[in-house]
mmCIF file of the C-alpha atoms, coordinates in Angstrom:
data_MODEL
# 
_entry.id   MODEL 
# 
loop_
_atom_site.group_PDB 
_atom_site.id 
_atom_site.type_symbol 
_atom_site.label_atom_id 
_atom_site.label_alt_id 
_atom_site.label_comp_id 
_atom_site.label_asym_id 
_atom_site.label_entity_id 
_atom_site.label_seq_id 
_atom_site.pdbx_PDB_ins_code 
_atom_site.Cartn_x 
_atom_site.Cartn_y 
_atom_site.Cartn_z 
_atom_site.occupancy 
_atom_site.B_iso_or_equiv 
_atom_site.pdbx_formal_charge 
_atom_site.auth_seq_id 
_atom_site.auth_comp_id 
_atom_site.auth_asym_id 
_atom_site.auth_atom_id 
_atom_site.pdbx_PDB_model_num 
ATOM 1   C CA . UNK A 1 1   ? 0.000  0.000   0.000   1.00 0.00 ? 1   UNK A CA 1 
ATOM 2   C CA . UNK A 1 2   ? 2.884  2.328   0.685   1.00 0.00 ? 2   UNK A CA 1 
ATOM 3   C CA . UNK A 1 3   ? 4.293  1.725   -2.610  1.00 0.00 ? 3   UNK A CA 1 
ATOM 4   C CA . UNK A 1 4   ? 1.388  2.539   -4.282  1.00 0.00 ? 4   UNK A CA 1 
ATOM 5   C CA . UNK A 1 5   ? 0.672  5.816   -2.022  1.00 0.00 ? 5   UNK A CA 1 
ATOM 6   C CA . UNK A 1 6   ? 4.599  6.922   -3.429  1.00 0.00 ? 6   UNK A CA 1 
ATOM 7   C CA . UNK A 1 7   ? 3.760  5.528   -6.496  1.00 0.00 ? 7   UNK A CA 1 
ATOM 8   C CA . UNK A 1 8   ? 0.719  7.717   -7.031  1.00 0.00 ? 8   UNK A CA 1 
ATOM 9   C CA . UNK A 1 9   ? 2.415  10.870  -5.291  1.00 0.00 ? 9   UNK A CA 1 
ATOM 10  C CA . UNK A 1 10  ? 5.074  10.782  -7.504  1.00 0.00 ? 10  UNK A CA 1 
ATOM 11  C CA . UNK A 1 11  ? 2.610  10.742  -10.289 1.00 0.00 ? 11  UNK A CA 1 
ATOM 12  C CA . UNK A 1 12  ? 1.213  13.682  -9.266  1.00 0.00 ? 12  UNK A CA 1 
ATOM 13  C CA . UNK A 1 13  ? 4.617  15.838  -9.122  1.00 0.00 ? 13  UNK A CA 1 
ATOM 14  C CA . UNK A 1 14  ? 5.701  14.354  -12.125 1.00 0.00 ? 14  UNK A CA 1 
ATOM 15  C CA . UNK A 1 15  ? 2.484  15.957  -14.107 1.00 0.00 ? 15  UNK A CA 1 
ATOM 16  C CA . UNK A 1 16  ? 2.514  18.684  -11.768 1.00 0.00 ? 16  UNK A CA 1 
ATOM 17  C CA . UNK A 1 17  ? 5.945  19.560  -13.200 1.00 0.00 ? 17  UNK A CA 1 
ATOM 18  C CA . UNK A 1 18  ? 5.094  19.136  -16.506 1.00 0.00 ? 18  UNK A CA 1 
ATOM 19  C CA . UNK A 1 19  ? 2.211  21.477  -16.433 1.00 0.00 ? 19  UNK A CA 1 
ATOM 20  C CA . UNK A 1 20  ? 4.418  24.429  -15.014 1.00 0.00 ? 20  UNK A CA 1 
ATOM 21  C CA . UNK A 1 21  ? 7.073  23.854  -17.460 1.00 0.00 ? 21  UNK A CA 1 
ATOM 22  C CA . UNK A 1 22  ? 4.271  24.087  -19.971 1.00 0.00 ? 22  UNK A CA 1 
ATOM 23  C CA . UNK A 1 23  ? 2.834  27.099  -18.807 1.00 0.00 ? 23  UNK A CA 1 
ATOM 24  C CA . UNK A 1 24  ? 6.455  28.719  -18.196 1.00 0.00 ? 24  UNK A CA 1 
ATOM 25  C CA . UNK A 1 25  ? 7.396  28.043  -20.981 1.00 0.00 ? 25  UNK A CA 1 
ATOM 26  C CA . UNK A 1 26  ? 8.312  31.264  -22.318 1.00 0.00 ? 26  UNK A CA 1 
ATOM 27  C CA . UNK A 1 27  ? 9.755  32.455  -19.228 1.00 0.00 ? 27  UNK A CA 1 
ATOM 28  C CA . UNK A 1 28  ? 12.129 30.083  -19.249 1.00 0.00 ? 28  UNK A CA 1 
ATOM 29  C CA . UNK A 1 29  ? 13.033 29.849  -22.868 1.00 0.00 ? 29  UNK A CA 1 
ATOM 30  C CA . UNK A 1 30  ? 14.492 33.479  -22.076 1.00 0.00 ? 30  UNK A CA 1 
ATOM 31  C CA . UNK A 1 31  ? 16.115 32.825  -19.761 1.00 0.00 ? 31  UNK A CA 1 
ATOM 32  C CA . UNK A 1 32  ? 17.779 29.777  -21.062 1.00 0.00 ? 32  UNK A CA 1 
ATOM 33  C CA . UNK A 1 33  ? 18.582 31.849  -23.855 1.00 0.00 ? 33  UNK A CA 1 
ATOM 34  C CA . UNK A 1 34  ? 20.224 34.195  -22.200 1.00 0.00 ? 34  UNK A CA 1 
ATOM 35  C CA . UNK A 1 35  ? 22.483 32.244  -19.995 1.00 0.00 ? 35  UNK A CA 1 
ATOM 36  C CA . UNK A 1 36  ? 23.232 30.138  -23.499 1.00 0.00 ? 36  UNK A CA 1 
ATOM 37  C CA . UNK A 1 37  ? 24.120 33.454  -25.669 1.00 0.00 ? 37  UNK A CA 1 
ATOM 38  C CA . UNK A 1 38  ? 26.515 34.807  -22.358 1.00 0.00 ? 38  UNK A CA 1 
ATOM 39  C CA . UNK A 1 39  ? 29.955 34.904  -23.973 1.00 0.00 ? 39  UNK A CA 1 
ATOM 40  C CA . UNK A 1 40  ? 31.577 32.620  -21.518 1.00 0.00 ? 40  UNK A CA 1 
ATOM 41  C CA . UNK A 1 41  ? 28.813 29.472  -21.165 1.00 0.00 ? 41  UNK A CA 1 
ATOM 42  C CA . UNK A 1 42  ? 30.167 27.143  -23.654 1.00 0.00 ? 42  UNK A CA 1 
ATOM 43  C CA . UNK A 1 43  ? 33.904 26.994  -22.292 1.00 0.00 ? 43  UNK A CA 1 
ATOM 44  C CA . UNK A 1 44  ? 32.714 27.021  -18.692 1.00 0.00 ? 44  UNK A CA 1 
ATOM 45  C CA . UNK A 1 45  ? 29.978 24.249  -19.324 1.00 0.00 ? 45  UNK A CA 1 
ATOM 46  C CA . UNK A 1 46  ? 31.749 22.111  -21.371 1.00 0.00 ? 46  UNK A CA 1 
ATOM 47  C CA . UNK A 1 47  ? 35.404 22.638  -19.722 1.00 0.00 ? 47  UNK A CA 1 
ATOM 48  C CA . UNK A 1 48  ? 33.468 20.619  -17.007 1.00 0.00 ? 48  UNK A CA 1 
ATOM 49  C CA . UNK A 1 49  ? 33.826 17.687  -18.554 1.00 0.00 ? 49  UNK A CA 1 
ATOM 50  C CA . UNK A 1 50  ? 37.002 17.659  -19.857 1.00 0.00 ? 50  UNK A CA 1 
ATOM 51  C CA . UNK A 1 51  ? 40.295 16.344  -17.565 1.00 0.00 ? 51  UNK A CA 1 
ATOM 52  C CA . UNK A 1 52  ? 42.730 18.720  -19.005 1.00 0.00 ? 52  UNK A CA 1 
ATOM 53  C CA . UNK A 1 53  ? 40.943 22.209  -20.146 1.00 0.00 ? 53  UNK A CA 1 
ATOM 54  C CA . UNK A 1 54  ? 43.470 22.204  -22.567 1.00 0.00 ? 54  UNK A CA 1 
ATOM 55  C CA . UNK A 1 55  ? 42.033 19.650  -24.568 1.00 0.00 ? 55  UNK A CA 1 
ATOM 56  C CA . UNK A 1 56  ? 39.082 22.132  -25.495 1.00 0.00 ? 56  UNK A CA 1 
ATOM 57  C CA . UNK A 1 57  ? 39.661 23.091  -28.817 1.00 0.00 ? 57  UNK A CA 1 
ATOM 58  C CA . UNK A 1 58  ? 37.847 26.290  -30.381 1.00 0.00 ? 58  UNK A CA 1 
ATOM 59  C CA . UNK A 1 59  ? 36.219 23.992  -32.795 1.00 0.00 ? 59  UNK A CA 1 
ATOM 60  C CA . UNK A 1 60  ? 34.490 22.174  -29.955 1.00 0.00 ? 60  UNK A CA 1 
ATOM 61  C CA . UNK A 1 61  ? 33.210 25.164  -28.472 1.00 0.00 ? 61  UNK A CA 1 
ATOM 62  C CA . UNK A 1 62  ? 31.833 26.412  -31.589 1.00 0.00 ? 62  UNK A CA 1 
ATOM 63  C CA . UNK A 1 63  ? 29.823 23.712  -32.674 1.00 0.00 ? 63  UNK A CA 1 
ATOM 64  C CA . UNK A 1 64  ? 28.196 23.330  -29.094 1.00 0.00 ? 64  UNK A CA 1 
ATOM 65  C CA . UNK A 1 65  ? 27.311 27.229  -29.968 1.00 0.00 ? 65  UNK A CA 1 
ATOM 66  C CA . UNK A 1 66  ? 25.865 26.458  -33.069 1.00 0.00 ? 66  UNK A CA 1 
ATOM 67  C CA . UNK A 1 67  ? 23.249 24.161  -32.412 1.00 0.00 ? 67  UNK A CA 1 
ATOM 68  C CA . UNK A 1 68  ? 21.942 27.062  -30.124 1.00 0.00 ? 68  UNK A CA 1 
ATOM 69  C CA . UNK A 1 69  ? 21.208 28.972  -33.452 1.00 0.00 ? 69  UNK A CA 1 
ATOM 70  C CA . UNK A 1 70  ? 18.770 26.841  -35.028 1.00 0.00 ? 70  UNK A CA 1 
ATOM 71  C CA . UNK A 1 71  ? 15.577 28.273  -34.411 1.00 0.00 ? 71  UNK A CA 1 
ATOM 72  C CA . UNK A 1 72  ? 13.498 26.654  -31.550 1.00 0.00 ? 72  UNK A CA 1 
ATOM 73  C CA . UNK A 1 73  ? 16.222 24.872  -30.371 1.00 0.00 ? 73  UNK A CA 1 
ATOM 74  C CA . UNK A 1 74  ? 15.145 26.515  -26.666 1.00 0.00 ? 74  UNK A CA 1 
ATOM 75  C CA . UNK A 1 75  ? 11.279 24.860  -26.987 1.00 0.00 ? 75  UNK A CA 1 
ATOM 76  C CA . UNK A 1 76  ? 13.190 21.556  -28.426 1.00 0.00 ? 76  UNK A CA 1 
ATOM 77  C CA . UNK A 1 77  ? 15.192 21.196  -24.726 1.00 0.00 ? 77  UNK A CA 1 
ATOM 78  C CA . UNK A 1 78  ? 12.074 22.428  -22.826 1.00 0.00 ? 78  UNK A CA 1 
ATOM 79  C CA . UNK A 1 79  ? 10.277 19.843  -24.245 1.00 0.00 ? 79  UNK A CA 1 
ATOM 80  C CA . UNK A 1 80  ? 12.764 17.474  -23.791 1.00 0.00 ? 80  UNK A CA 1 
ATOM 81  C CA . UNK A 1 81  ? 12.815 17.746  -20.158 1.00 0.00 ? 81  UNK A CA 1 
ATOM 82  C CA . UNK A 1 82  ? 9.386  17.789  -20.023 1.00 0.00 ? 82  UNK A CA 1 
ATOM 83  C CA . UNK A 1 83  ? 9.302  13.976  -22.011 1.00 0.00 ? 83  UNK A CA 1 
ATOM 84  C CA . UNK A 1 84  ? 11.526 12.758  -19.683 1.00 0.00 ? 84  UNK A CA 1 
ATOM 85  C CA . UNK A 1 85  ? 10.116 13.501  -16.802 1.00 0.00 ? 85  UNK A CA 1 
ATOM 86  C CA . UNK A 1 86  ? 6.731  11.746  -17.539 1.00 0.00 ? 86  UNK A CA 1 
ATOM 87  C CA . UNK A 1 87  ? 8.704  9.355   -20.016 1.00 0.00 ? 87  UNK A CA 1 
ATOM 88  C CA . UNK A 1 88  ? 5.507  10.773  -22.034 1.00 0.00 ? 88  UNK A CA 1 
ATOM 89  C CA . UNK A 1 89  ? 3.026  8.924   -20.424 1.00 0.00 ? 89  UNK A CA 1 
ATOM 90  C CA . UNK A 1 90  ? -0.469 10.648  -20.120 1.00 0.00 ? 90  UNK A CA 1 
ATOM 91  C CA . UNK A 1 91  ? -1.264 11.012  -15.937 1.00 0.00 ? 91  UNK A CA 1 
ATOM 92  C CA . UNK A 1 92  ? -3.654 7.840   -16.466 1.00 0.00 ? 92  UNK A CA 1 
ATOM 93  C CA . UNK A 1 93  ? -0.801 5.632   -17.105 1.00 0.00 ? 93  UNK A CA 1 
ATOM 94  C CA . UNK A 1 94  ? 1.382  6.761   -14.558 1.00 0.00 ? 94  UNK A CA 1 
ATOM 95  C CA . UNK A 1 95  ? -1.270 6.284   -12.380 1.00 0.00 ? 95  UNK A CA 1 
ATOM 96  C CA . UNK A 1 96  ? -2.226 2.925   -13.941 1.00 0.00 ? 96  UNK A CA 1 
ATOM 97  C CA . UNK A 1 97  ? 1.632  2.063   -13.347 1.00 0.00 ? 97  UNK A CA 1 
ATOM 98  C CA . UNK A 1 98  ? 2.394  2.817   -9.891  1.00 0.00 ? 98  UNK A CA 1 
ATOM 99  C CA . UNK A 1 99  ? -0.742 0.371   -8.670  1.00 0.00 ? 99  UNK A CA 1 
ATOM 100 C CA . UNK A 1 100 ? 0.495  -2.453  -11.225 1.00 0.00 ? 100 UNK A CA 1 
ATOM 101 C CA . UNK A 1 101 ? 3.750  -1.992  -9.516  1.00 0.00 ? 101 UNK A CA 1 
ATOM 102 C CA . UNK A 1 102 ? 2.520  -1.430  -5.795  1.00 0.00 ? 102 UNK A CA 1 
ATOM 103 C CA . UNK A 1 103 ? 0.332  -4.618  -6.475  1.00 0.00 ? 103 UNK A CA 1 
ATOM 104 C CA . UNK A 1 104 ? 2.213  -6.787  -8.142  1.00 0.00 ? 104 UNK A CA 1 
ATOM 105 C CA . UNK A 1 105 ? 2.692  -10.228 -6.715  1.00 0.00 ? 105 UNK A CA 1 
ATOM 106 C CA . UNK A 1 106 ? 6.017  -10.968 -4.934  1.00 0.00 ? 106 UNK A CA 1 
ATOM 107 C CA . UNK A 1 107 ? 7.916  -13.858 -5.646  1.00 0.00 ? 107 UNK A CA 1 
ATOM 108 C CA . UNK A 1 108 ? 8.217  -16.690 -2.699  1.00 0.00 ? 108 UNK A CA 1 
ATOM 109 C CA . UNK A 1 109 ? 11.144 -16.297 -1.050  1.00 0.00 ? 109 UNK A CA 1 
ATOM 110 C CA . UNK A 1 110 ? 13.293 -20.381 -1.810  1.00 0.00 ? 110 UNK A CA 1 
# 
């Protein structure tokens, strides 16, 4: 029963944070876009991930930036984030899901 009650609560926030993501959607399309568009986000973010900064070549950098210029591309990640929260199940099936899995019979322990 627990399960389920987590199961179903989960649900919930998982739709609930779809549906503001949806409605601020514009809001934060700006300001994605402006933290993307800052001169120094692209070396910063991606000199994360690299061992030796040194091994960040220009070229890198640039074509990172340049997916940023296709139009939309800010509604594309939005979205993105949005599927993958919900793995774009409707709030029926999550539902649906977390009582099949709260419910589902336990194997015998041997």
């Amino acid at each position: 029963v627990v399960k389920v009650c987590v199961g179903v609560a989960s649900s919930f926030l998982k739709f609930a944070f779809q549906g503001v993501v949806k409605v601020l959607m514009p809001v934060l399309a700006l300001v994605l876009r402006r933290l993307v568009y800052t001169p120094d986000f692209w070396p910063s973010a991606l000199g994360g991930t690299y061992h030796d900064r040194r091994n960040l070549k220009g070229e890198i950098v640039a074509g990172y930036r340049r997916a940023s210029w296709v139009k939309g591309w800010d509604a594309g990640l939005l979205n993105f984030v949005r599927f993958r929260v919900t793995a774009g199940k409707s709030l029926y099936e999550m539902l649906q899901q977390a009582y099949t899995a709260g419910f589902a019979v336990q194997p015998a322990p041997s």
